PDB file of C-alpha atoms and ligand atoms in Angstrom:
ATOM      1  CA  UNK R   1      42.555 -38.421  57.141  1.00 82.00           C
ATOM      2  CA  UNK R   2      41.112 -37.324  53.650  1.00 95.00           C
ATOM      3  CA  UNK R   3      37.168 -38.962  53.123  1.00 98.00           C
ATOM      4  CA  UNK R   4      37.046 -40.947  50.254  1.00 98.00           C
ATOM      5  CA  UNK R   5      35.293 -39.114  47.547  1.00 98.00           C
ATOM      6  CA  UNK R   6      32.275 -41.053  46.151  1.00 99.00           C
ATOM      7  CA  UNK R   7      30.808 -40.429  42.450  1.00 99.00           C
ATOM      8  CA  UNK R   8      26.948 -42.028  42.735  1.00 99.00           C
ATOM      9  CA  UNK R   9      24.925 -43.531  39.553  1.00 98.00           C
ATOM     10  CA  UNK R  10      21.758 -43.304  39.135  1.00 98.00           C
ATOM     11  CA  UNK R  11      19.064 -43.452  36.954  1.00 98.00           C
ATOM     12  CA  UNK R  12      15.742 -43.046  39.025  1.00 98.00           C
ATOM     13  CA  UNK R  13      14.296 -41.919  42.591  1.00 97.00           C
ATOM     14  CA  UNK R  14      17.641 -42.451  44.066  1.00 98.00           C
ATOM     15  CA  UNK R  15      16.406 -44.051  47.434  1.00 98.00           C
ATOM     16  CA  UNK R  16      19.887 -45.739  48.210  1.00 98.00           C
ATOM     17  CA  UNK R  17      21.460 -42.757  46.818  1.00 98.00           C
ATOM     18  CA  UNK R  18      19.813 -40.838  49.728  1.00 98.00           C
ATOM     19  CA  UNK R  19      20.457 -43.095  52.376  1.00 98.00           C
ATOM     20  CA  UNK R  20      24.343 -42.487  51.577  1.00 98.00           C
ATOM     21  CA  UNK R  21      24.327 -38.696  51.136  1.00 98.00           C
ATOM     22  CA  UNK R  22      22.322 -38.751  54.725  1.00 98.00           C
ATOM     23  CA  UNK R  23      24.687 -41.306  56.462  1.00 98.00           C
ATOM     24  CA  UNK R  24      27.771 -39.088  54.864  1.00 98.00           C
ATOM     25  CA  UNK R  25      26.279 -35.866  56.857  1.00 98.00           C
ATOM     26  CA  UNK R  26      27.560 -37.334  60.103  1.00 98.00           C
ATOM     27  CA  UNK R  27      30.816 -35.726  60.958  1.00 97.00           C
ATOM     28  CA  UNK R  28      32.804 -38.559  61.297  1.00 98.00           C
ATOM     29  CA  UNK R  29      31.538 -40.365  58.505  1.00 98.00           C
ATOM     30  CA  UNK R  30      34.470 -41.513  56.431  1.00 98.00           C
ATOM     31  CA  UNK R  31      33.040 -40.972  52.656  1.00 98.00           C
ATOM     32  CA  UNK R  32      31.838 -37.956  51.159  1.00 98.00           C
ATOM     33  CA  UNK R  33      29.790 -37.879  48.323  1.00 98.00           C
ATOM     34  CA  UNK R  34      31.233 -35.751  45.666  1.00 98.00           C
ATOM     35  CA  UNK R  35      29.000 -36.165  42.780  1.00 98.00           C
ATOM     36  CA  UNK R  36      25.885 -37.607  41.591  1.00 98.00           C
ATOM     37  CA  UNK R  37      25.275 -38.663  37.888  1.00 98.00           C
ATOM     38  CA  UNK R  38      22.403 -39.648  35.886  1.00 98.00           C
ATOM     39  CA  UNK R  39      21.795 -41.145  32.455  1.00 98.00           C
ATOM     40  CA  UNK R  40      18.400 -39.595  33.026  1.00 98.00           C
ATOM     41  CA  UNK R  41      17.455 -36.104  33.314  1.00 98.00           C
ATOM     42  CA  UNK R  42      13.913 -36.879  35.214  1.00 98.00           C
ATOM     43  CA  UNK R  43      15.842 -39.026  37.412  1.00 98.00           C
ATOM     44  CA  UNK R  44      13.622 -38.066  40.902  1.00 98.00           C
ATOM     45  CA  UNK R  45      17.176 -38.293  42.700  1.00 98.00           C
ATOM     46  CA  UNK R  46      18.765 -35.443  40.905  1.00 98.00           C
ATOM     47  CA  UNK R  47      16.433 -33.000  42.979  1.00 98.00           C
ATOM     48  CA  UNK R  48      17.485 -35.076  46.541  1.00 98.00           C
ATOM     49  CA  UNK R  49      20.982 -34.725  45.665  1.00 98.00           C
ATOM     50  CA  UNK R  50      20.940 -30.933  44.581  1.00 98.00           C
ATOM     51  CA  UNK R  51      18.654 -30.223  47.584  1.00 98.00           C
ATOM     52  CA  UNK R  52      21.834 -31.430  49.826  1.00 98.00           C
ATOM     53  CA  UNK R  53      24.412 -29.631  48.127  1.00 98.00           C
ATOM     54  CA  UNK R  54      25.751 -32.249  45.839  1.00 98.00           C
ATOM     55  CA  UNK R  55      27.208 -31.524  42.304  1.00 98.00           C
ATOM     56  CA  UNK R  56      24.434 -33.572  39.731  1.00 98.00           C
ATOM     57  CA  UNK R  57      25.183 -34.164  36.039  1.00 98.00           C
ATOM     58  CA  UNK R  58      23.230 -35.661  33.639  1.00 98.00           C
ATOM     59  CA  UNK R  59      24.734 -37.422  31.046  1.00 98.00           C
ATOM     60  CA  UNK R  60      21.731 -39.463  28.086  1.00 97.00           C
ATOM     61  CA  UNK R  61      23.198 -42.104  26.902  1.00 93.00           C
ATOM     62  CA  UNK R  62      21.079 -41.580  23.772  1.00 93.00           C
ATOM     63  CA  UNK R  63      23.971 -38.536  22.651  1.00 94.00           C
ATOM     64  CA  UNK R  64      26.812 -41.524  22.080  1.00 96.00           C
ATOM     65  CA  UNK R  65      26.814 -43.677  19.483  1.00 95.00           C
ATOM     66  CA  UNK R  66      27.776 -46.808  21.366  1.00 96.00           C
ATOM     67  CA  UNK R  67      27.853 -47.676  24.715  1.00 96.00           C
ATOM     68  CA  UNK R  68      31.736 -47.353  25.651  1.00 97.00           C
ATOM     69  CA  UNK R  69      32.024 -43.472  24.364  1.00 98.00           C
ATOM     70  CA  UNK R  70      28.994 -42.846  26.869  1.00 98.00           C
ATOM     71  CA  UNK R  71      30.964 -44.976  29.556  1.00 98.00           C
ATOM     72  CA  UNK R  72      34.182 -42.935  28.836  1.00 98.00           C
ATOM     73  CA  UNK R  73      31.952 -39.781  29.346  1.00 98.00           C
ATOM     74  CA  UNK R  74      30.573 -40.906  32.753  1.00 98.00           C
ATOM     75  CA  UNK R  75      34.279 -41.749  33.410  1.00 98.00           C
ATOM     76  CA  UNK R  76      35.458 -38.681  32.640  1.00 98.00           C
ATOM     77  CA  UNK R  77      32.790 -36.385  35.159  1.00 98.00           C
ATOM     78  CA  UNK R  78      34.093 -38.801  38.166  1.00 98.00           C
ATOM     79  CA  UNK R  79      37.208 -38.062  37.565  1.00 98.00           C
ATOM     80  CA  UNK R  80      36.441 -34.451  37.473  1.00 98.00           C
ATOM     81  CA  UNK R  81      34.979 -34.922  40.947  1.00 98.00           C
ATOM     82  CA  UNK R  82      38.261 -36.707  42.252  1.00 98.00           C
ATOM     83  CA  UNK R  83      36.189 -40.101  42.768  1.00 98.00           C
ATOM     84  CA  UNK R  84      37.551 -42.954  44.651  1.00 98.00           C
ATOM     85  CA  UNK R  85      34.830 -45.065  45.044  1.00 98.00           C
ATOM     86  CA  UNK R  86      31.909 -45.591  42.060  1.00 98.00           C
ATOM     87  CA  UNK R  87      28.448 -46.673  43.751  1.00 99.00           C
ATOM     88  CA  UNK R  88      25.836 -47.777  41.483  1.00 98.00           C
ATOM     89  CA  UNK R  89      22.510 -47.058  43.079  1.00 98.00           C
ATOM     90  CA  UNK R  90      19.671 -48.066  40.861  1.00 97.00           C
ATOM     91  CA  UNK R  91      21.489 -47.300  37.304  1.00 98.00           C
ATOM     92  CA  UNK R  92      20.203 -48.982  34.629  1.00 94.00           C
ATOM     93  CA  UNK R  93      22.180 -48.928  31.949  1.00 94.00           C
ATOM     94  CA  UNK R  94      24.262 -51.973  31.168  1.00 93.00           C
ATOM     95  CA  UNK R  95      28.396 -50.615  30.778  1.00 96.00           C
ATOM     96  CA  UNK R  96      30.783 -51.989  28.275  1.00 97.00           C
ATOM     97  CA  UNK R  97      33.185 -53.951  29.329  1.00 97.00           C
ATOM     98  CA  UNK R  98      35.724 -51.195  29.316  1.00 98.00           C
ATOM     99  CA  UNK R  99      34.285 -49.466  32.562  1.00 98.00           C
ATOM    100  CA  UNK R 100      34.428 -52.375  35.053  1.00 97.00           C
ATOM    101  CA  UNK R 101      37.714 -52.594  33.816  1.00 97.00           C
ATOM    102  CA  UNK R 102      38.667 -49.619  34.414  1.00 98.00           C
ATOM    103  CA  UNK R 103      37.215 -49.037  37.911  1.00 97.00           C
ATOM    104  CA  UNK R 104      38.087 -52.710  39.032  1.00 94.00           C
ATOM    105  CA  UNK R 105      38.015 -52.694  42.810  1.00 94.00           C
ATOM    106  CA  UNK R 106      36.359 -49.371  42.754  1.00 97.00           C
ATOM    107  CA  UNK R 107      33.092 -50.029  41.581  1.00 97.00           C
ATOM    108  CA  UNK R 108      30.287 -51.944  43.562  1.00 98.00           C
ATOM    109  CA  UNK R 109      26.331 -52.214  43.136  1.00 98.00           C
ATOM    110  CA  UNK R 110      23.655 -53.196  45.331  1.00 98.00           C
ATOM    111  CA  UNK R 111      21.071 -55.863  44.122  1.00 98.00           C
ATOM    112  CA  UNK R 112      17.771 -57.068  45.533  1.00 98.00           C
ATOM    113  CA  UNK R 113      18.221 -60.582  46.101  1.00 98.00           C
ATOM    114  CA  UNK R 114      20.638 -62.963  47.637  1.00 98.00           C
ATOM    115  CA  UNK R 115      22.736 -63.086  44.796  1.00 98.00           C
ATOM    116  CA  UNK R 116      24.051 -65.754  43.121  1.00 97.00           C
ATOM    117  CA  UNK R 117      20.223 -66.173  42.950  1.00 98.00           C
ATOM    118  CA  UNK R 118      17.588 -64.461  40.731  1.00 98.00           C
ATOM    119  CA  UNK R 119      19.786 -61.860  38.381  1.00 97.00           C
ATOM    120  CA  UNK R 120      18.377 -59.421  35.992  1.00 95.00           C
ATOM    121  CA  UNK R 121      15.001 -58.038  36.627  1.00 94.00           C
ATOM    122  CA  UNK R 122      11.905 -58.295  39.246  1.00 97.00           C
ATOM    123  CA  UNK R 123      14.268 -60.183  40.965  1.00 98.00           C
ATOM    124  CA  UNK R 124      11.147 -60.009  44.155  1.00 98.00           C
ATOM    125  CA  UNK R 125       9.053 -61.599  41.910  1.00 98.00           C
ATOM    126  CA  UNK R 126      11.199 -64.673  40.754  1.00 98.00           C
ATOM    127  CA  UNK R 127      12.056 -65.303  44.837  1.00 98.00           C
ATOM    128  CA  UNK R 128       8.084 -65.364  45.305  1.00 98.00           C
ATOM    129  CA  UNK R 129       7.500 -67.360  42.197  1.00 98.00           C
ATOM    130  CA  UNK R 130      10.713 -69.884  43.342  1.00 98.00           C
ATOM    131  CA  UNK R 131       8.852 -70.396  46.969  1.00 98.00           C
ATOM    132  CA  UNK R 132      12.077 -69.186  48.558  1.00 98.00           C
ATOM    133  CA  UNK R 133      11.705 -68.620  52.452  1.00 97.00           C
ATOM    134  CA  UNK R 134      14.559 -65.990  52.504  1.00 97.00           C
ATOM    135  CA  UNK R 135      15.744 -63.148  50.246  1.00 98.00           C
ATOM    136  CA  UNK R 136      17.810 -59.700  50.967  1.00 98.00           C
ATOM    137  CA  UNK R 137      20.305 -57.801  49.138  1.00 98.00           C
ATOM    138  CA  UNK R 138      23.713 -58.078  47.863  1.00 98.00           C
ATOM    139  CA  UNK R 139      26.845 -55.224  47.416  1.00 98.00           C
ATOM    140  CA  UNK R 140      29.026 -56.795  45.179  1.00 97.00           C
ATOM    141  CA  UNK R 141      32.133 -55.594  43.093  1.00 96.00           C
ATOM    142  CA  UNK R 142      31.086 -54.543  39.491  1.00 96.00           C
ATOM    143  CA  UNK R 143      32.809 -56.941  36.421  1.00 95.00           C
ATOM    144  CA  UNK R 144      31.601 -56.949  33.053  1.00 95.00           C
ATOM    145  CA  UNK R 145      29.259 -59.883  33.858  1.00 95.00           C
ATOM    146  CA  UNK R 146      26.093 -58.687  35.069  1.00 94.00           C
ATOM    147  CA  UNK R 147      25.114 -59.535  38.588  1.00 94.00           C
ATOM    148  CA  UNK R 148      28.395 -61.862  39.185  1.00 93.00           C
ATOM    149  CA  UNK R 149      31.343 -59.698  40.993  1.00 93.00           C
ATOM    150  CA  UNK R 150      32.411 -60.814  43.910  1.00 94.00           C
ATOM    151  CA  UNK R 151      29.943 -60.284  46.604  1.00 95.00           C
ATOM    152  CA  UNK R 152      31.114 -57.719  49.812  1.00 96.00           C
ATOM    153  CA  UNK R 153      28.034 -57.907  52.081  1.00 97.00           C
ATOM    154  CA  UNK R 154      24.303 -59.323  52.394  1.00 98.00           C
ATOM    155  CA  UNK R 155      21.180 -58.607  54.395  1.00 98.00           C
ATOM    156  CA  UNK R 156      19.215 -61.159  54.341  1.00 97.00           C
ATOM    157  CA  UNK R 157      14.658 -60.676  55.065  1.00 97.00           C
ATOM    158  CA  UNK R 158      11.745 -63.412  55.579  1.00 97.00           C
ATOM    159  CA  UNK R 159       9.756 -64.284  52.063  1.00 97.00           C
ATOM    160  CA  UNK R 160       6.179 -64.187  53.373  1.00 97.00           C
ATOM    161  CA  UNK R 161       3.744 -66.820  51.989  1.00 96.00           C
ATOM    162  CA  UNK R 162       1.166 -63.244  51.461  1.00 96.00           C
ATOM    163  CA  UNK R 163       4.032 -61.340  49.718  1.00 98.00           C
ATOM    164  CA  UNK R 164       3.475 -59.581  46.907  1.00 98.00           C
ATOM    165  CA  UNK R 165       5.987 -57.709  44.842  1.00 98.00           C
ATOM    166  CA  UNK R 166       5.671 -54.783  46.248  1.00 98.00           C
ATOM    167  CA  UNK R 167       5.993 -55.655  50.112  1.00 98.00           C
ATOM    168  CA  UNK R 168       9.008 -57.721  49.277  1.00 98.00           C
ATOM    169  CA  UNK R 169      10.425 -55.269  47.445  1.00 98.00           C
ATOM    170  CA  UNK R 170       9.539 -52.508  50.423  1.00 98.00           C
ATOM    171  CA  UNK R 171      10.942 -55.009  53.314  1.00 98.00           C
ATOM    172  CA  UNK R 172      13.962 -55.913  50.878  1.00 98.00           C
ATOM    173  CA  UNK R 173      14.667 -51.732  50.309  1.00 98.00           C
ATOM    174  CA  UNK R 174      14.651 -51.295  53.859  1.00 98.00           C
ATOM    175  CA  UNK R 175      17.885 -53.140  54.326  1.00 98.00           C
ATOM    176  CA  UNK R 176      19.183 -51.802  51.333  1.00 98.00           C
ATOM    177  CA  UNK R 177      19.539 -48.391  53.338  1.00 98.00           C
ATOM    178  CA  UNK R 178      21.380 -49.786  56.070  1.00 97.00           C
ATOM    179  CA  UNK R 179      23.500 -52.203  54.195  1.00 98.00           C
ATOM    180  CA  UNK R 180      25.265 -49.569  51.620  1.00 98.00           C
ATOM    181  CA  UNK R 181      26.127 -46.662  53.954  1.00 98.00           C
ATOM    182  CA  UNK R 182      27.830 -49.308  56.127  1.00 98.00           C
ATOM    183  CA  UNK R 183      29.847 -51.341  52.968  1.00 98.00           C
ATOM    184  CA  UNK R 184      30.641 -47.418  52.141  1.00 98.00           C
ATOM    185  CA  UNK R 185      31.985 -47.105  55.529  1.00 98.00           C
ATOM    186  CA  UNK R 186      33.827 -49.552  54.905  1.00 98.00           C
ATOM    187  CA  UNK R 187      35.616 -48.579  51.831  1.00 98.00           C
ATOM    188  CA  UNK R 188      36.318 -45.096  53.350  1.00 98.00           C
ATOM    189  CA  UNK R 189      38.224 -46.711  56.531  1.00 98.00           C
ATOM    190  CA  UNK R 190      40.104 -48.924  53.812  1.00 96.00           C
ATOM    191  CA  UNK R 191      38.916 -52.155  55.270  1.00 96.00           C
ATOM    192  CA  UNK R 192      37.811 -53.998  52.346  1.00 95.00           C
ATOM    193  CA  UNK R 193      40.450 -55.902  50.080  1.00 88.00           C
ATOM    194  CA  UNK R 194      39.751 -54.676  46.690  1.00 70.00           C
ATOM    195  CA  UNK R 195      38.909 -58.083  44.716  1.00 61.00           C
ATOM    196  CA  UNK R 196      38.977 -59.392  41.186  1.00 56.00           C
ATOM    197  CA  UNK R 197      37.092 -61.755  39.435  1.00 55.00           C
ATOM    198  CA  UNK R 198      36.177 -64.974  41.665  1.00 56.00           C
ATOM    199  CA  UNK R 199      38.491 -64.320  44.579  1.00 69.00           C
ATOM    200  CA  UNK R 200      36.544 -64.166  48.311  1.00 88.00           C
ATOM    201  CA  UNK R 201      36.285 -60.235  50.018  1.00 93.00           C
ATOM    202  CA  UNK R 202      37.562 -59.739  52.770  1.00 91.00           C
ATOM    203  CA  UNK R 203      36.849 -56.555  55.274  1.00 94.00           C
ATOM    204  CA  UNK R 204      38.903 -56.224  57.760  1.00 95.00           C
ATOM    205  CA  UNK R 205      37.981 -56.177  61.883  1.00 95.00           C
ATOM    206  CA  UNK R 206      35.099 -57.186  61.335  1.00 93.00           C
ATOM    207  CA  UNK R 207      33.376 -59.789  63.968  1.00 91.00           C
ATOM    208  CA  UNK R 208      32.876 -63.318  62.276  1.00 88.00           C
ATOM    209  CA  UNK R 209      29.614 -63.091  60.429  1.00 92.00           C
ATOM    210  CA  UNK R 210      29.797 -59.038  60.352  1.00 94.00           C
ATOM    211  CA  UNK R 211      29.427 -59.234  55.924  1.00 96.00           C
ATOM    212  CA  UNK R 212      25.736 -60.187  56.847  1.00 95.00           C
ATOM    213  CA  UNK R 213      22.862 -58.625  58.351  1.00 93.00           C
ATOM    214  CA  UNK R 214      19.963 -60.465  59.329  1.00 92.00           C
ATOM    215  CA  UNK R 215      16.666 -58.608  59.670  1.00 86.00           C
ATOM    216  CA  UNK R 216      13.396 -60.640  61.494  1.00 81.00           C
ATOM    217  CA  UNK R 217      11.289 -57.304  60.069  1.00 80.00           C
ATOM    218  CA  UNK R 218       7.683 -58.624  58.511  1.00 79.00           C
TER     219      UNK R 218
HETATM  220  C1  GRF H   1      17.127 -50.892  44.356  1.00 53.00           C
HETATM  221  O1  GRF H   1      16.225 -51.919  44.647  1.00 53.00           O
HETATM  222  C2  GRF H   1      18.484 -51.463  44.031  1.00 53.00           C
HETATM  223  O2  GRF H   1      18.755 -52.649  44.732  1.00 53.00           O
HETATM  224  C3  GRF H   1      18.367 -51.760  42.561  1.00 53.00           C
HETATM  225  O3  GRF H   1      17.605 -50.703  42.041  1.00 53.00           O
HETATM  226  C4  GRF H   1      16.777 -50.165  43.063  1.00 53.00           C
HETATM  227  C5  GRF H   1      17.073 -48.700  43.131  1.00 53.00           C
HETATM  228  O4  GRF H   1      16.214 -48.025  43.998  1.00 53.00           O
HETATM  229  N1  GRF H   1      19.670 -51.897  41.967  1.00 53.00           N
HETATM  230  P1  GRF H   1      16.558 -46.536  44.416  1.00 53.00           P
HETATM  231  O5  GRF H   1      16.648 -45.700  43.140  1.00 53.00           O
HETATM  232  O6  GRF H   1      17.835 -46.536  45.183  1.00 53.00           O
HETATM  233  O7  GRF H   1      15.389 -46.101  45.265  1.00 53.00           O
END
């Protein structure tokens, strides 16, 4: 069977990004990724991705006047590459409406908290500053709300009382990378029931609790 063709986004040191280009090396991984894009040209993932073979554009959003032409743009180079699947992987740039909409059920994100809780940014910090004794990381579907699609999968990590930013974040990142190559797996076997605004996701043959990863890792 063809592998799903995945277009990455990303806008910085591409971490996740490289967790999925190394979990796509395995032969019988069902994804491959086609292309990796960047609103940024010193993006530190551009050089991981080119290093493994993978087409990288860079498109600044500062050459469009507004922020749907730019979308249409980044639209445009996925389609190029044949995409399937968009996978946000640190991007920071907020889309107009128009590209969730047109990628519905193709278009997921990860996000460092147990989402519905603690949108937006330093998300680590505002569980530590809550007092919340667990956090993780959410793949959800993409809509034009920030943070709010419908959520795919969770890991979810202890919140020390000595955390600091930075070792949540670290313990947090570490699921990250196991989380995403396996919800990618998941799109590439067509197992997971593409999903529009409020409705549940379901993935299919999965063991009851298999959507959430727990990880006892200080
Ligand atoms: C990750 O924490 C991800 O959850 C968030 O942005 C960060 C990107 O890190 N959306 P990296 O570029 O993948 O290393």
């Amino acid at each position: 069977m063809a592998k799903l063709r995945v277009g990455i986004l990303i806008s910085g040191r591409g971490s996740n990004m490289a967790a999925l280009i190394k979990a796509a090396q395995a032969a019988d991984y069902p994804a491959e990724i086609a292309c990796v894009i960047s609103n940024k040209a010193d993006a530190g993932g551009l050089r991981i991705a080119a290093d493994a073979g993978i087409p990288t554009t860079v498109i600044s959003h500062r050459a469009y006047p507004d922020r749907e032409s730019f979308d249409r743009e980044v639209s445009a180079a996925l389609e190029k590459h044949g995409v399937g699947l968009v996978v946000l992987a640190g991007f920071l740039r907020i889309f107009s409406s128009w590209f969730p909409e047109h990628w519905a059920g193709r278009l997921i994100n990860i996000h460092p908290s147990l989402l519905p809780s603690f949108k937006g940014l330093h998300v680590q910090q505002q569980a530590i500053d809550a007092g919340v004794r667990v956090s993780g990381c959410t793949v959800h579907f993409v809509i034009p709300d920030l943070d709010a699609g419908p959520i795919i999968a969770q890991a979810a990590v202890p919140v020390l009382q000595d955390d600091t930013e930075d070792t949540l974040t670290a313990r947090i990142l570490r699921q990250e990378h196991r989380l995403y190559p396996e919800v990618v797996r998941w799109f590439g076997e067509g197992r997971v029931s593409a999903s529009g605004n409020g409705a549940k996701v379901a993935v299919e043959g999965l063991p009851p609790g298999g959507t959430l990863l727990f990880s006892g890792e200080l």
